[in-house]
Amino acid sequence: KCCQEACPKFLTIDHIDGSGAKHRKITGHGTRFYWWLKRNNYPQDNFQILCFNCNCAKRTYERCPHQTKETID
């Protein structure tokens, strides 16, 4: 969604609103979370696919550096 990375090994599921930790307490982590996504027909209302770097940057800086013109130091 952000940097257009296409290699599946680098991709992760991101909670758009930042509620991932809270949601994983309900659904479980790792495989359980992915099974939850599948059972719920891969809802798109609060999920997007990001590469691991963009996902981590969003968590750390509230938005990925690709989405801003400023450099984050």
mmCIF file of N, CA, C and O in Angstrom:
data_model
loop_
_atom_site.group_PDB
_atom_site.id
_atom_site.type_symbol
_atom_site.label_atom_id
_atom_site.label_comp_id
_atom_site.label_asym_id
_atom_site.label_seq_id
_atom_site.Cartn_x
_atom_site.Cartn_y
_atom_site.Cartn_z
ATOM 1 N N LYS A 1 0.825 -1.204 0.000
ATOM 2 C CA LYS A 1 0.000 0.000 0.000
ATOM 3 C C LYS A 1 0.862 1.258 0.000
ATOM 4 O O LYS A 1 0.513 2.231 -0.612
ATOM 5 N N CYS A 2 1.982 1.236 0.672
ATOM 6 C CA CYS A 2 2.780 2.446 0.827
ATOM 7 C C CYS A 2 3.917 2.528 -0.189
ATOM 8 O O CYS A 2 3.947 3.401 -1.033
ATOM 9 N N CYS A 3 4.856 1.600 -0.112
ATOM 10 C CA CYS A 3 6.060 1.677 -0.947
ATOM 11 C C CYS A 3 5.987 0.772 -2.169
ATOM 12 O O CYS A 3 6.928 0.699 -2.941
ATOM 13 N N GLN A 4 4.898 0.071 -2.346
ATOM 14 C CA GLN A 4 4.677 -0.814 -3.493
ATOM 15 C C GLN A 4 5.551 -2.065 -3.476
ATOM 16 O O GLN A 4 5.756 -2.692 -4.512
ATOM 17 N N GLU A 5 6.074 -2.449 -2.311
ATOM 18 C CA GLU A 5 6.825 -3.705 -2.198
ATOM 19 C C GLU A 5 5.902 -4.836 -2.622
ATOM 20 O O GLU A 5 4.739 -4.876 -2.237
ATOM 21 N N ALA A 6 6.408 -5.779 -3.408
ATOM 22 C CA ALA A 6 5.567 -6.858 -3.927
ATOM 23 C C ALA A 6 5.992 -8.242 -3.461
ATOM 24 O O ALA A 6 5.232 -9.192 -3.620
ATOM 25 N N CYS A 7 7.163 -8.389 -2.882
ATOM 26 C CA CYS A 7 7.626 -9.703 -2.441
ATOM 27 C C CYS A 7 6.860 -10.125 -1.189
ATOM 28 O O CYS A 7 6.954 -9.459 -0.148
ATOM 29 N N PRO A 8 6.078 -11.209 -1.252
ATOM 30 C CA PRO A 8 5.262 -11.627 -0.111
ATOM 31 C C PRO A 8 6.051 -11.831 1.182
ATOM 32 O O PRO A 8 5.510 -11.621 2.269
ATOM 33 N N LYS A 9 7.311 -12.199 1.092
ATOM 34 C CA LYS A 9 8.107 -12.431 2.303
ATOM 35 C C LYS A 9 8.333 -11.164 3.109
ATOM 36 O O LYS A 9 8.653 -11.237 4.287
ATOM 37 N N PHE A 10 8.171 -9.994 2.495
ATOM 38 C CA PHE A 10 8.374 -8.728 3.189
ATOM 39 C C PHE A 10 7.077 -8.080 3.669
ATOM 40 O O PHE A 10 7.114 -7.054 4.329
ATOM 41 N N LEU A 11 5.924 -8.664 3.328
ATOM 42 C CA LEU A 11 4.642 -8.003 3.593
ATOM 43 C C LEU A 11 4.027 -8.403 4.926
ATOM 44 O O LEU A 11 4.180 -9.530 5.381
ATOM 45 N N THR A 12 3.323 -7.457 5.530
ATOM 46 C CA THR A 12 2.637 -7.666 6.801
ATOM 47 C C THR A 12 1.251 -7.040 6.730
ATOM 48 O O THR A 12 0.977 -6.214 5.870
ATOM 49 N N ILE A 13 0.406 -7.438 7.673
ATOM 50 C CA ILE A 13 -0.925 -6.844 7.796
ATOM 51 C C ILE A 13 -0.846 -5.730 8.834
ATOM 52 O O ILE A 13 -0.332 -5.908 9.929
ATOM 53 N N ASP A 14 -1.375 -4.568 8.476
ATOM 54 C CA ASP A 14 -1.370 -3.397 9.356
ATOM 55 C C ASP A 14 -2.799 -3.027 9.719
ATOM 56 O O ASP A 14 -3.688 -3.050 8.871
ATOM 57 N N HIS A 15 -3.008 -2.704 10.986
ATOM 58 C CA HIS A 15 -4.285 -2.137 11.422
ATOM 59 C C HIS A 15 -4.215 -0.636 11.130
ATOM 60 O O HIS A 15 -3.390 0.067 11.721
ATOM 61 N N ILE A 16 -5.034 -0.155 10.239
ATOM 62 C CA ILE A 16 -4.971 1.233 9.794
ATOM 63 C C ILE A 16 -5.093 2.200 10.966
ATOM 64 O O ILE A 16 -4.370 3.195 11.036
ATOM 65 N N ASP A 17 -5.976 1.918 11.905
ATOM 66 C CA ASP A 17 -6.207 2.848 13.013
ATOM 67 C C ASP A 17 -5.255 2.650 14.194
ATOM 68 O O ASP A 17 -5.409 3.293 15.223
ATOM 69 N N GLY A 18 -4.279 1.763 14.061
ATOM 70 C CA GLY A 18 -3.301 1.558 15.133
ATOM 71 C C GLY A 18 -3.788 0.678 16.271
ATOM 72 O O GLY A 18 -3.152 0.626 17.326
ATOM 73 N N SER A 19 -4.883 -0.035 16.080
ATOM 74 C CA SER A 19 -5.458 -0.835 17.163
ATOM 75 C C SER A 19 -4.960 -2.283 17.172
ATOM 76 O O SER A 19 -5.591 -3.145 17.759
ATOM 77 N N GLY A 20 -3.828 -2.553 16.548
ATOM 78 C CA GLY A 20 -3.343 -3.924 16.414
ATOM 79 C C GLY A 20 -3.146 -4.660 17.723
ATOM 80 O O GLY A 20 -3.580 -5.799 17.874
ATOM 81 N N ALA A 21 -2.477 -4.031 18.684
ATOM 82 C CA ALA A 21 -2.221 -4.703 19.966
ATOM 83 C C ALA A 21 -3.530 -5.062 20.659
ATOM 84 O O ALA A 21 -3.690 -6.185 21.159
ATOM 85 N N LYS A 22 -4.469 -4.147 20.672
ATOM 86 C CA LYS A 22 -5.771 -4.393 21.301
ATOM 87 C C LYS A 22 -6.524 -5.513 20.567
ATOM 88 O O LYS A 22 -7.082 -6.406 21.201
ATOM 89 N N HIS A 23 -6.494 -5.478 19.236
ATOM 90 C CA HIS A 23 -7.212 -6.473 18.437
ATOM 91 C C HIS A 23 -6.599 -7.862 18.594
ATOM 92 O O HIS A 23 -7.314 -8.858 18.692
ATOM 93 N N ARG A 24 -5.265 -7.945 18.664
ATOM 94 C CA ARG A 24 -4.609 -9.248 18.810
ATOM 95 C C ARG A 24 -4.863 -9.873 20.181
ATOM 96 O O ARG A 24 -4.770 -11.083 20.327
ATOM 97 N N LYS A 25 -5.217 -9.082 21.178
ATOM 98 C CA LYS A 25 -5.605 -9.650 22.477
ATOM 99 C C LYS A 25 -6.899 -10.454 22.333
ATOM 100 O O LYS A 25 -7.125 -11.409 23.065
ATOM 101 N N ILE A 26 -7.718 -10.081 21.379
ATOM 102 C CA ILE A 26 -8.985 -10.771 21.129
ATOM 103 C C ILE A 26 -8.788 -11.945 20.166
ATOM 104 O O ILE A 26 -9.272 -13.046 20.407
ATOM 105 N N THR A 27 -8.065 -11.714 19.073
ATOM 106 C CA THR A 27 -7.940 -12.717 18.016
ATOM 107 C C THR A 27 -6.767 -13.670 18.210
ATOM 108 O O THR A 27 -6.771 -14.760 17.665
ATOM 109 N N GLY A 28 -5.773 -13.242 18.942
ATOM 110 C CA GLY A 28 -4.542 -14.008 19.074
ATOM 111 C C GLY A 28 -3.477 -13.470 18.135
ATOM 112 O O GLY A 28 -3.739 -12.629 17.288
ATOM 113 N N HIS A 29 -2.265 -13.971 18.297
ATOM 114 C CA HIS A 29 -1.116 -13.516 17.517
ATOM 115 C C HIS A 29 -0.804 -14.492 16.392
ATOM 116 O O HIS A 29 -1.264 -15.628 16.396
ATOM 117 N N GLY A 30 0.029 -14.039 15.449
ATOM 118 C CA GLY A 30 0.567 -14.913 14.411
ATOM 119 C C GLY A 30 -0.494 -15.646 13.634
ATOM 120 O O GLY A 30 -1.427 -15.052 13.084
ATOM 121 N N THR A 31 -0.374 -16.964 13.596
ATOM 122 C CA THR A 31 -1.276 -17.801 12.803
ATOM 123 C C THR A 31 -2.734 -17.613 13.203
ATOM 124 O O THR A 31 -3.616 -17.595 12.344
ATOM 125 N N ARG A 32 -2.993 -17.450 14.491
ATOM 126 C CA ARG A 32 -4.384 -17.258 14.934
ATOM 127 C C ARG A 32 -4.982 -15.993 14.326
ATOM 128 O O ARG A 32 -6.138 -15.970 13.929
ATOM 129 N N PHE A 33 -4.181 -14.940 14.271
ATOM 130 C CA PHE A 33 -4.656 -13.693 13.667
ATOM 131 C C PHE A 33 -4.956 -13.896 12.186
ATOM 132 O O PHE A 33 -5.994 -13.458 11.686
ATOM 133 N N TYR A 34 -4.067 -14.588 11.468
ATOM 134 C CA TYR A 34 -4.297 -14.824 10.049
ATOM 135 C C TYR A 34 -5.527 -15.721 9.809
ATOM 136 O O TYR A 34 -6.277 -15.511 8.858
ATOM 137 N N TRP A 35 -5.750 -16.688 10.675
ATOM 138 C CA TRP A 35 -6.969 -17.508 10.571
ATOM 139 C C TRP A 35 -8.202 -16.644 10.816
ATOM 140 O O TRP A 35 -9.229 -16.808 10.162
ATOM 141 N N TRP A 36 -8.114 -15.715 11.772
ATOM 142 C CA TRP A 36 -9.231 -14.806 12.034
ATOM 143 C C TRP A 36 -9.532 -13.998 10.779
ATOM 144 O O TRP A 36 -10.703 -13.848 10.393
ATOM 145 N N LEU A 37 -8.500 -13.472 10.126
ATOM 146 C CA LEU A 37 -8.706 -12.718 8.886
ATOM 147 C C LEU A 37 -9.418 -13.566 7.841
ATOM 148 O O LEU A 37 -10.370 -13.107 7.207
ATOM 149 N N LYS A 38 -8.961 -14.808 7.677
ATOM 150 C CA LYS A 38 -9.563 -15.690 6.676
ATOM 151 C C LYS A 38 -11.021 -15.987 7.005
ATOM 152 O O LYS A 38 -11.891 -15.908 6.131
ATOM 153 N N ARG A 39 -11.292 -16.342 8.287
ATOM 154 C CA ARG A 39 -12.674 -16.649 8.697
ATOM 155 C C ARG A 39 -13.604 -15.457 8.505
ATOM 156 O O ARG A 39 -14.809 -15.616 8.328
ATOM 157 N N ASN A 40 -13.063 -14.259 8.549
ATOM 158 C CA ASN A 40 -13.863 -13.043 8.403
ATOM 159 C C ASN A 40 -13.769 -12.450 7.000
ATOM 160 O O ASN A 40 -14.021 -11.249 6.809
ATOM 161 N N ASN A 41 -13.398 -13.301 6.034
ATOM 162 C CA ASN A 41 -13.357 -12.910 4.622
ATOM 163 C C ASN A 41 -12.432 -11.721 4.354
ATOM 164 O O ASN A 41 -12.744 -10.851 3.534
ATOM 165 N N TYR A 42 -11.311 -11.686 5.049
ATOM 166 C CA TYR A 42 -10.290 -10.649 4.856
ATOM 167 C C TYR A 42 -10.898 -9.244 4.833
ATOM 168 O O TYR A 42 -10.880 -8.552 3.821
ATOM 169 N N PRO A 43 -11.440 -8.806 5.965
ATOM 170 C CA PRO A 43 -12.068 -7.480 6.003
ATOM 171 C C PRO A 43 -11.069 -6.389 5.622
ATOM 172 O O PRO A 43 -9.892 -6.466 5.969
ATOM 173 N N GLN A 44 -11.532 -5.405 4.892
ATOM 174 C CA GLN A 44 -10.658 -4.334 4.430
ATOM 175 C C GLN A 44 -10.953 -2.997 5.087
ATOM 176 O O GLN A 44 -10.313 -1.998 4.772
ATOM 177 N N ASP A 45 -11.904 -2.980 6.016
ATOM 178 C CA ASP A 45 -12.287 -1.712 6.635
ATOM 179 C C ASP A 45 -11.197 -1.123 7.526
ATOM 180 O O ASP A 45 -11.101 0.095 7.662
ATOM 181 N N ASN A 46 -10.364 -1.962 8.154
ATOM 182 C CA ASN A 46 -9.336 -1.453 9.059
ATOM 183 C C ASN A 46 -7.991 -2.147 8.851
ATOM 184 O O ASN A 46 -7.152 -2.129 9.735
ATOM 185 N N PHE A 47 -7.800 -2.758 7.705
ATOM 186 C CA PHE A 47 -6.563 -3.487 7.443
ATOM 187 C C PHE A 47 -5.980 -3.078 6.103
ATOM 188 O O PHE A 47 -6.712 -2.776 5.162
ATOM 189 N N GLN A 48 -4.656 -3.073 6.043
ATOM 190 C CA GLN A 48 -3.964 -2.835 4.787
ATOM 191 C C GLN A 48 -2.676 -3.643 4.796
ATOM 192 O O GLN A 48 -2.200 -4.045 5.849
ATOM 193 N N ILE A 49 -2.135 -3.879 3.625
ATOM 194 C CA ILE A 49 -0.885 -4.607 3.519
ATOM 195 C C ILE A 49 0.246 -3.589 3.387
ATOM 196 O O ILE A 49 0.190 -2.704 2.522
ATOM 197 N N LEU A 50 1.225 -3.708 4.263
ATOM 198 C CA LEU A 50 2.415 -2.868 4.216
ATOM 199 C C LEU A 50 3.642 -3.759 4.269
ATOM 200 O O LEU A 50 3.587 -4.874 4.786
ATOM 201 N N CYS A 51 4.762 -3.258 3.767
ATOM 202 C CA CYS A 51 6.001 -4.000 3.975
ATOM 203 C C CYS A 51 6.375 -3.849 5.452
ATOM 204 O O CYS A 51 5.884 -2.954 6.154
ATOM 205 N N PHE A 52 7.235 -4.722 5.914
ATOM 206 C CA PHE A 52 7.617 -4.717 7.324
ATOM 207 C C PHE A 52 8.212 -3.369 7.739
ATOM 208 O O PHE A 52 7.889 -2.840 8.802
ATOM 209 N N ASN A 53 9.064 -2.773 6.882
ATOM 210 C CA ASN A 53 9.684 -1.488 7.230
ATOM 211 C C ASN A 53 8.645 -0.377 7.356
ATOM 212 O O ASN A 53 8.699 0.422 8.292
ATOM 213 N N CYS A 54 7.720 -0.295 6.415
ATOM 214 C CA CYS A 54 6.681 0.736 6.482
ATOM 215 C C CYS A 54 5.795 0.539 7.713
ATOM 216 O O CYS A 54 5.417 1.500 8.382
ATOM 217 N N ASN A 55 5.479 -0.723 8.033
ATOM 218 C CA ASN A 55 4.657 -1.021 9.196
ATOM 219 C C ASN A 55 5.366 -0.591 10.483
ATOM 220 O O ASN A 55 4.774 0.061 11.343
ATOM 221 N N CYS A 56 6.643 -0.910 10.611
ATOM 222 C CA CYS A 56 7.406 -0.527 11.806
ATOM 223 C C CYS A 56 7.557 0.990 11.905
ATOM 224 O O CYS A 56 7.439 1.565 12.983
ATOM 225 N N ALA A 57 7.810 1.641 10.777
ATOM 226 C CA ALA A 57 7.943 3.100 10.782
ATOM 227 C C ALA A 57 6.629 3.760 11.185
ATOM 228 O O ALA A 57 6.620 4.728 11.955
ATOM 229 N N LYS A 58 5.517 3.233 10.698
ATOM 230 C CA LYS A 58 4.211 3.783 11.064
ATOM 231 C C LYS A 58 3.978 3.656 12.570
ATOM 232 O O LYS A 58 3.504 4.580 13.215
ATOM 233 N N ARG A 59 4.347 2.512 13.134
ATOM 234 C CA ARG A 59 4.178 2.298 14.569
ATOM 235 C C ARG A 59 5.075 3.247 15.370
ATOM 236 O O ARG A 59 4.667 3.786 16.386
ATOM 237 N N THR A 60 6.295 3.465 14.895
ATOM 238 C CA THR A 60 7.259 4.285 15.621
ATOM 239 C C THR A 60 6.989 5.785 15.476
ATOM 240 O O THR A 60 7.064 6.528 16.448
ATOM 241 N N TYR A 61 6.685 6.213 14.262
ATOM 242 C CA TYR A 61 6.561 7.651 13.968
ATOM 243 C C TYR A 61 5.141 8.109 13.688
ATOM 244 O O TYR A 61 4.932 9.256 13.306
ATOM 245 N N GLU A 62 4.159 7.226 13.816
ATOM 246 C CA GLU A 62 2.744 7.477 13.563
ATOM 247 C C GLU A 62 2.392 7.549 12.078
ATOM 248 O O GLU A 62 1.237 7.510 11.719
ATOM 249 N N ARG A 63 3.386 7.678 11.217
ATOM 250 C CA ARG A 63 3.168 7.576 9.781
ATOM 251 C C ARG A 63 4.481 7.211 9.125
ATOM 252 O O ARG A 63 5.542 7.540 9.627
ATOM 253 N N CYS A 64 4.398 6.530 8.027
ATOM 254 C CA CYS A 64 5.590 6.085 7.324
ATOM 255 C C CYS A 64 6.310 7.271 6.705
ATOM 256 O O CYS A 64 5.665 8.197 6.201
ATOM 257 N N PRO A 65 7.643 7.284 6.720
ATOM 258 C CA PRO A 65 8.382 8.369 6.074
ATOM 259 C C PRO A 65 8.047 8.531 4.588
ATOM 260 O O PRO A 65 8.178 9.627 4.047
ATOM 261 N N HIS A 66 7.583 7.471 3.932
ATOM 262 C CA HIS A 66 7.160 7.606 2.539
ATOM 263 C C HIS A 66 5.980 8.566 2.405
ATOM 264 O O HIS A 66 5.738 9.109 1.332
ATOM 265 N N GLN A 67 5.234 8.760 3.479
ATOM 266 C CA GLN A 67 4.034 9.606 3.443
ATOM 267 C C GLN A 67 4.309 11.038 3.835
ATOM 268 O O GLN A 67 3.390 11.849 3.882
ATOM 269 N N THR A 68 5.548 11.381 4.160
ATOM 270 C CA THR A 68 5.904 12.749 4.529
ATOM 271 C C THR A 68 7.068 13.218 3.656
ATOM 272 O O THR A 68 7.818 12.435 3.110
ATOM 273 N N LYS A 69 7.211 14.518 3.554
ATOM 274 C CA LYS A 69 8.332 15.072 2.794
ATOM 275 C C LYS A 69 9.537 15.335 3.684
ATOM 276 O O LYS A 69 10.615 15.561 3.200
ATOM 277 N N GLU A 70 9.327 15.315 4.978
ATOM 278 C CA GLU A 70 10.432 15.570 5.897
ATOM 279 C C GLU A 70 11.203 14.285 6.184
ATOM 280 O O GLU A 70 10.677 13.193 6.080
ATOM 281 N N THR A 71 12.436 14.419 6.537
ATOM 282 C CA THR A 71 13.264 13.286 6.902
ATOM 283 C C THR A 71 13.161 13.079 8.401
ATOM 284 O O THR A 71 13.241 14.024 9.170
ATOM 285 N N ILE A 72 12.979 11.849 8.811
ATOM 286 C CA ILE A 72 12.889 11.533 10.243
ATOM 287 C C ILE A 72 14.258 11.096 10.708
ATOM 288 O O ILE A 72 14.846 10.170 10.179
ATOM 289 N N ASP A 73 14.779 11.776 11.691
ATOM 290 C CA ASP A 73 16.102 11.442 12.248
ATOM 291 C C ASP A 73 15.961 10.689 13.534
ATOM 292 O O ASP A 73 15.119 10.873 14.313
#
